[in-house]
Short mmCIF file of C-alpha atoms in Angstrom, two decimals:
data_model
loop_
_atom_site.label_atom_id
_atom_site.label_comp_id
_atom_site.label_asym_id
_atom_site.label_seq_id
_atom_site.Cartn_x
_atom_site.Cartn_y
_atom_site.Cartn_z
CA UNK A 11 -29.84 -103.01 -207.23
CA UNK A 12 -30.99 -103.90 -203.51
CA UNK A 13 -28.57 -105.11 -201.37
CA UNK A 14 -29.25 -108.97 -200.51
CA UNK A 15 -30.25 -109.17 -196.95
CA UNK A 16 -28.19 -111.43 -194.88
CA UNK A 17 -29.37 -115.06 -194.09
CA UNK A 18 -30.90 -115.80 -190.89
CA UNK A 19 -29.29 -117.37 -188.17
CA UNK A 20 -29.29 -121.33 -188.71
CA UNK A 21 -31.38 -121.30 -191.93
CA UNK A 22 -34.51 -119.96 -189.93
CA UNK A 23 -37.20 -119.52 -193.01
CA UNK A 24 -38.53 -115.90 -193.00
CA UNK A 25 -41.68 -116.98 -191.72
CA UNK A 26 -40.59 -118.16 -188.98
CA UNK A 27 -39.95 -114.32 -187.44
CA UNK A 28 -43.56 -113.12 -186.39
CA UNK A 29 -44.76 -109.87 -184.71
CA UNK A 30 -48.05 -109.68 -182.82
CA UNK A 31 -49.02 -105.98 -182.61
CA UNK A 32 -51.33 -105.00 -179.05
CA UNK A 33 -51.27 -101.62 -178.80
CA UNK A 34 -49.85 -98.79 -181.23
CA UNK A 35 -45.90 -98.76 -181.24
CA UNK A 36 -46.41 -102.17 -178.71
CA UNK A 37 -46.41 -105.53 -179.19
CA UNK A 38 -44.61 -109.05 -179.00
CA UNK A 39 -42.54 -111.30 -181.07
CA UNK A 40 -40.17 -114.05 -181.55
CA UNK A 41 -39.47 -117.43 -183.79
CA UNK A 42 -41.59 -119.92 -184.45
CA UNK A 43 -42.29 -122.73 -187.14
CA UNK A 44 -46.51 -122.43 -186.65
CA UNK A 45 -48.90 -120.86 -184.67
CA UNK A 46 -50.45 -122.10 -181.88
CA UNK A 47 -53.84 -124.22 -182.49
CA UNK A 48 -57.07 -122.57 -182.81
CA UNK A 49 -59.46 -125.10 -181.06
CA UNK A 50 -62.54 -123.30 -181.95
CA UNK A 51 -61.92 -124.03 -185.74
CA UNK A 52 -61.99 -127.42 -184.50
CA UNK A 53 -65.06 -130.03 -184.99
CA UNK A 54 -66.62 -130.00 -181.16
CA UNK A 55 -66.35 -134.13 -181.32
CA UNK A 56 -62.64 -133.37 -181.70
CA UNK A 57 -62.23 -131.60 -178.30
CA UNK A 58 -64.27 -134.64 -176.78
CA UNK A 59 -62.06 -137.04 -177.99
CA UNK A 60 -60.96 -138.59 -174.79
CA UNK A 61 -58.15 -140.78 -176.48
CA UNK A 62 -56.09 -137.96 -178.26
CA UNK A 63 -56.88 -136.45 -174.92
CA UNK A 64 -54.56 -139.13 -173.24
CA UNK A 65 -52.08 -139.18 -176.21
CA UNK A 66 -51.78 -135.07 -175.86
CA UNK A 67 -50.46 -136.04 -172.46
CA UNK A 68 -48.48 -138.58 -173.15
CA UNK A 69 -46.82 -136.36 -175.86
CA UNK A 70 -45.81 -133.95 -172.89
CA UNK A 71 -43.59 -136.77 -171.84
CA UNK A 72 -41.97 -137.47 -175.24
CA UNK A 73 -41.15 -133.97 -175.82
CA UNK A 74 -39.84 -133.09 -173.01
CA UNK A 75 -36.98 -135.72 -173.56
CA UNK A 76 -36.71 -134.51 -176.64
CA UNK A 77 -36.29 -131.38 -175.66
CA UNK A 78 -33.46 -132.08 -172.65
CA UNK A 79 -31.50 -133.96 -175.64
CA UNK A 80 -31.11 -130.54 -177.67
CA UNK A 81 -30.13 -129.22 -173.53
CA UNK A 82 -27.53 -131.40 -173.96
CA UNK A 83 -26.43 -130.91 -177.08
CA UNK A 84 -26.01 -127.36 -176.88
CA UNK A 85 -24.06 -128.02 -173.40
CA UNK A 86 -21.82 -130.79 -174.64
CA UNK A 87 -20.82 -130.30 -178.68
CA UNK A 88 -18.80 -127.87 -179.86
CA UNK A 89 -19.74 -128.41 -183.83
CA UNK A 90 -16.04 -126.89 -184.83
CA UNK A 91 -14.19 -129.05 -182.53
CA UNK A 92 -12.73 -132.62 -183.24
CA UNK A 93 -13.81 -135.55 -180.59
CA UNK A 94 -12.74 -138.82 -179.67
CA UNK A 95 -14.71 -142.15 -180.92
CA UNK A 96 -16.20 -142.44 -177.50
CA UNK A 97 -17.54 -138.90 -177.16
CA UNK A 98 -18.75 -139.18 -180.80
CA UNK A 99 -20.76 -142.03 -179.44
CA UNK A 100 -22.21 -140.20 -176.49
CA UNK A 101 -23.42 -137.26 -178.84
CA UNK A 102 -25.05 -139.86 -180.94
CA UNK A 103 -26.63 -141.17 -177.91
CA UNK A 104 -28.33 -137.58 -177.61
CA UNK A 105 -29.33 -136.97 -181.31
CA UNK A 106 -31.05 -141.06 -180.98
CA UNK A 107 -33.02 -139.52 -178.14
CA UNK A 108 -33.97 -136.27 -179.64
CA UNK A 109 -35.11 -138.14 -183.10
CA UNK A 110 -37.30 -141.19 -181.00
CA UNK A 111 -38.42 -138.69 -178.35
CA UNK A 112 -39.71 -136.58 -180.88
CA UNK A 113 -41.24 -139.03 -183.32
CA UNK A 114 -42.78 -141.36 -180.45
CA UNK A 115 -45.80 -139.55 -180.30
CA UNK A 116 -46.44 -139.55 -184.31
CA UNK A 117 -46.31 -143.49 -184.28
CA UNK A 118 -48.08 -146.33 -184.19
CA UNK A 119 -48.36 -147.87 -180.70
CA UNK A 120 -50.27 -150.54 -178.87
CA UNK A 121 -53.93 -150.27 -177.51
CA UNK A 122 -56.67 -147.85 -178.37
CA UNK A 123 -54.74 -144.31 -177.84
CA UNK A 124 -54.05 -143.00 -181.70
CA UNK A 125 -50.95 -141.11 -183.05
CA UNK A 126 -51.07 -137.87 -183.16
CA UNK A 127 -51.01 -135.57 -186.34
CA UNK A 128 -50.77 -132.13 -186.70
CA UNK A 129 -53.79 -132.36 -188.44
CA UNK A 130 -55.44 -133.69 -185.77
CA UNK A 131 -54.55 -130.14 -183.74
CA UNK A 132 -56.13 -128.49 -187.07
CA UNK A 133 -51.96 -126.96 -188.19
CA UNK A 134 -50.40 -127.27 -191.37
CA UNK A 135 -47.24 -127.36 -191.81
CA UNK A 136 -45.07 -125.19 -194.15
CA UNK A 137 -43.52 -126.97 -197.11
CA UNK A 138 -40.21 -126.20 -194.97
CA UNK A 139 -41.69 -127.26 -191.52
CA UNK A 140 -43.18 -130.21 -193.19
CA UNK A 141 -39.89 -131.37 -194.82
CA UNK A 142 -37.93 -130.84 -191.31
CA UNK A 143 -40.34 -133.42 -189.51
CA UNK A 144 -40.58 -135.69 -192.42
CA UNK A 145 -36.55 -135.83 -191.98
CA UNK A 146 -37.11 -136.94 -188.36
CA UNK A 147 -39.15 -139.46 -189.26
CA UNK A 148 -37.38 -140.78 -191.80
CA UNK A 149 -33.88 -140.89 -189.15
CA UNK A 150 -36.17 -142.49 -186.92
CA UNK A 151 -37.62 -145.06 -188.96
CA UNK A 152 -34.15 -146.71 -191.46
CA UNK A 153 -31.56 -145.49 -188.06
CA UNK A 154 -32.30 -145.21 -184.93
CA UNK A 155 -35.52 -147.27 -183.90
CA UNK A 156 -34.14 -149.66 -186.79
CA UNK A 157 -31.26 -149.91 -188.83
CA UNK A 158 -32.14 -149.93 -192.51
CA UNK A 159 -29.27 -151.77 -194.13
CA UNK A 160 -29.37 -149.30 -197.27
CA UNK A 161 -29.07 -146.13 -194.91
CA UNK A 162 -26.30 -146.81 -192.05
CA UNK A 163 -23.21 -145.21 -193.91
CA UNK A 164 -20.08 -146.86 -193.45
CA UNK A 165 -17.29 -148.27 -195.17
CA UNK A 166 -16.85 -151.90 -195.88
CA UNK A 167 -15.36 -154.13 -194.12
CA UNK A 168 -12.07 -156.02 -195.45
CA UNK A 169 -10.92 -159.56 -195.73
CA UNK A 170 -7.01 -160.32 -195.23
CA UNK A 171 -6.19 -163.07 -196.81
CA UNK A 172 -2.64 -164.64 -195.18
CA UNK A 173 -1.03 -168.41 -194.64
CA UNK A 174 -0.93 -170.19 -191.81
CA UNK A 175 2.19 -171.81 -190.18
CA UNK A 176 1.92 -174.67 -192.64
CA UNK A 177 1.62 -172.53 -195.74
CA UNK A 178 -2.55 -173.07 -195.30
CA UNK A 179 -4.63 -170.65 -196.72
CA UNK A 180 -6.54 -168.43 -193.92
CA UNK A 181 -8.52 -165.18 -193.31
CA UNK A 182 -9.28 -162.58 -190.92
CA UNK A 183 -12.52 -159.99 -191.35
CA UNK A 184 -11.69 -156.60 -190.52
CA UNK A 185 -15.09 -155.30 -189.24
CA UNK A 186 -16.70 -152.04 -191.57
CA UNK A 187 -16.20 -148.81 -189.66
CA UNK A 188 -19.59 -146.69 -189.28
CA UNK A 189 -19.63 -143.61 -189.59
CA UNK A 190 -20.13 -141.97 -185.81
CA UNK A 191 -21.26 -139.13 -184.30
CA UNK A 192 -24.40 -136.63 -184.86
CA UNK A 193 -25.82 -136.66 -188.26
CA UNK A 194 -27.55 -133.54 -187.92
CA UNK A 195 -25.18 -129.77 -187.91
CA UNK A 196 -25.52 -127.55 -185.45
CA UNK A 197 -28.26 -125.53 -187.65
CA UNK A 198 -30.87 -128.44 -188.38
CA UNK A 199 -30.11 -128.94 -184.49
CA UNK A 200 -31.66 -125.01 -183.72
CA UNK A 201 -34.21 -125.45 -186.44
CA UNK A 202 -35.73 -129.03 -185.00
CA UNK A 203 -35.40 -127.12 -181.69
CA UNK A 204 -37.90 -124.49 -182.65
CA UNK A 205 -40.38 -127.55 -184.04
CA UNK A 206 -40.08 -129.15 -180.56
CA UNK A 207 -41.21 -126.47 -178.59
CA UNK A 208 -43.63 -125.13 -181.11
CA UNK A 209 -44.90 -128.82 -180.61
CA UNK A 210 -45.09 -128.70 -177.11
CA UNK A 211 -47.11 -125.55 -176.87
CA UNK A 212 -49.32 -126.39 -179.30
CA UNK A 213 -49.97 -129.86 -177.06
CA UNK A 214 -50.38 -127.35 -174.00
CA UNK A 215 -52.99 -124.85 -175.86
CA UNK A 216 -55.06 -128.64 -176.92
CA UNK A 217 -54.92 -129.81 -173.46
CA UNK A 218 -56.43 -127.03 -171.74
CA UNK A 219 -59.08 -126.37 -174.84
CA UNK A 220 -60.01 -130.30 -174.37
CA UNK A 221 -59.47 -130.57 -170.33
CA UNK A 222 -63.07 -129.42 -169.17
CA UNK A 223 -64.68 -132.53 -171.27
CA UNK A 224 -62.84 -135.03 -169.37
CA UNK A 225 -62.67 -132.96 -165.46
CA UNK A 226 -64.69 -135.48 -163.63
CA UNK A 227 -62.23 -137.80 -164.52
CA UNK A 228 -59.20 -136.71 -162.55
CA UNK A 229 -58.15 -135.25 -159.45
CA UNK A 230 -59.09 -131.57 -158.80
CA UNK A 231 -58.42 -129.36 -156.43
CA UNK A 232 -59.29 -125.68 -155.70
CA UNK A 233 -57.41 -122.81 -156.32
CA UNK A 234 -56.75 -120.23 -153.40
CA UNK A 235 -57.33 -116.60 -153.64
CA UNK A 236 -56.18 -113.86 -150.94
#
């Protein structure tokens, strides 16, 4: 019988390990959730489209602040340690931005600049990849850009019922305590880490694929050579 192999660090599917061979006994590797774009696979109309131009840049934004949350993260939580109410808070604070940052650019927002897809940049997603941003969006959507009342977990609040000082009947509410702190481990945390910087380049390789349609419409400059 083979031995079983160990599990990978965080969960990371086996797919995610790749290996790019350039020369015999040479090559390249790391982790990643899906290969870069390949724009010439693309419709040409695609590359001209000057409004998921702007949105591509735009995304640059959003995932960078999603990607300075994880930074933090990493930096501030300790996933075996216990933490006060008010630090729980502040990690929360980071996992909100991580989950909007991320999703902002796969919304719906005002004026003529569309979301963006992954289809749109021509990848498809793994069953696993796929299920890891649906589970953003789905945070995003019923907790942190809105708070769905059949998905905020916490426990119910109380009513005391007591007597006043002349024997009335009165009550007090004891507010519900919510449950606080990240709602993501430290594993989903590494694995929606990968996804953000696998988005990022793949926004990157689409920007400078798309950027000679649309040069005449910013600032240039010329490049000096000794």
């Amino acid at each position: 019988m083979n031995k079983r192999a160990e599990p990978h660090p965080y969960g990371f599917p086996d797919d995610w390990f790749f290996w790019v061979e350039t020369a015999k006994d040479s090559g390249y590797g790391g982790i990643r959730c899906f290969p870069p774009p390949d724009p010439s696979r693309l419709p040409p109309e695609r590359l001209k489209d000057f409004a998921l131009f702007q949105r591509l840049l735009l995304s640059l934004r959003d995932f960078a602040h999603a990607h300075s949350a994880i930074t933090f993260i990493r930096e501030e939580i300790d996933f075996e340690k216990k933490y006060s109410l008010a630090e729980l808070r502040r990690f929360q604070c980071f996992e909100t931005m991580l989950v909007v940052s991320y999703c902002r650019p796969f919304s719906e927002s005002v004026g003529e600049i569309p979301r963006l897809s992954y289809q749109a940049l021509g990848i498809k997603l793994s069953p696993f990849v796929k299920a890891l941003h649906d589970s953003l969006t789905v945070k995003r959507n019923k907790l942190f850009a809105h708070s769905d009342a059949g998905s905020v977990e916490y426990a119910l609040p109380i009513v005391m019922h007591a007597k006043d000082s002349k024997g009335g009947p009165i009550s007090v509410l004891f507010p519900p305590r919510f449950r606080e702190g990240t709602l993501m481990d430290e594993a989903e945390f590494e694995q929606v880490s990968v996804l953000v910087e696998c988005a990022t380049g793949a926004v990157m390789h689409m920007l400078q694929a798309m950027h000679g349609n649309f040069a005449d419409r910013y600032p240039s400059t010329d490049l000096k050579t000794p």
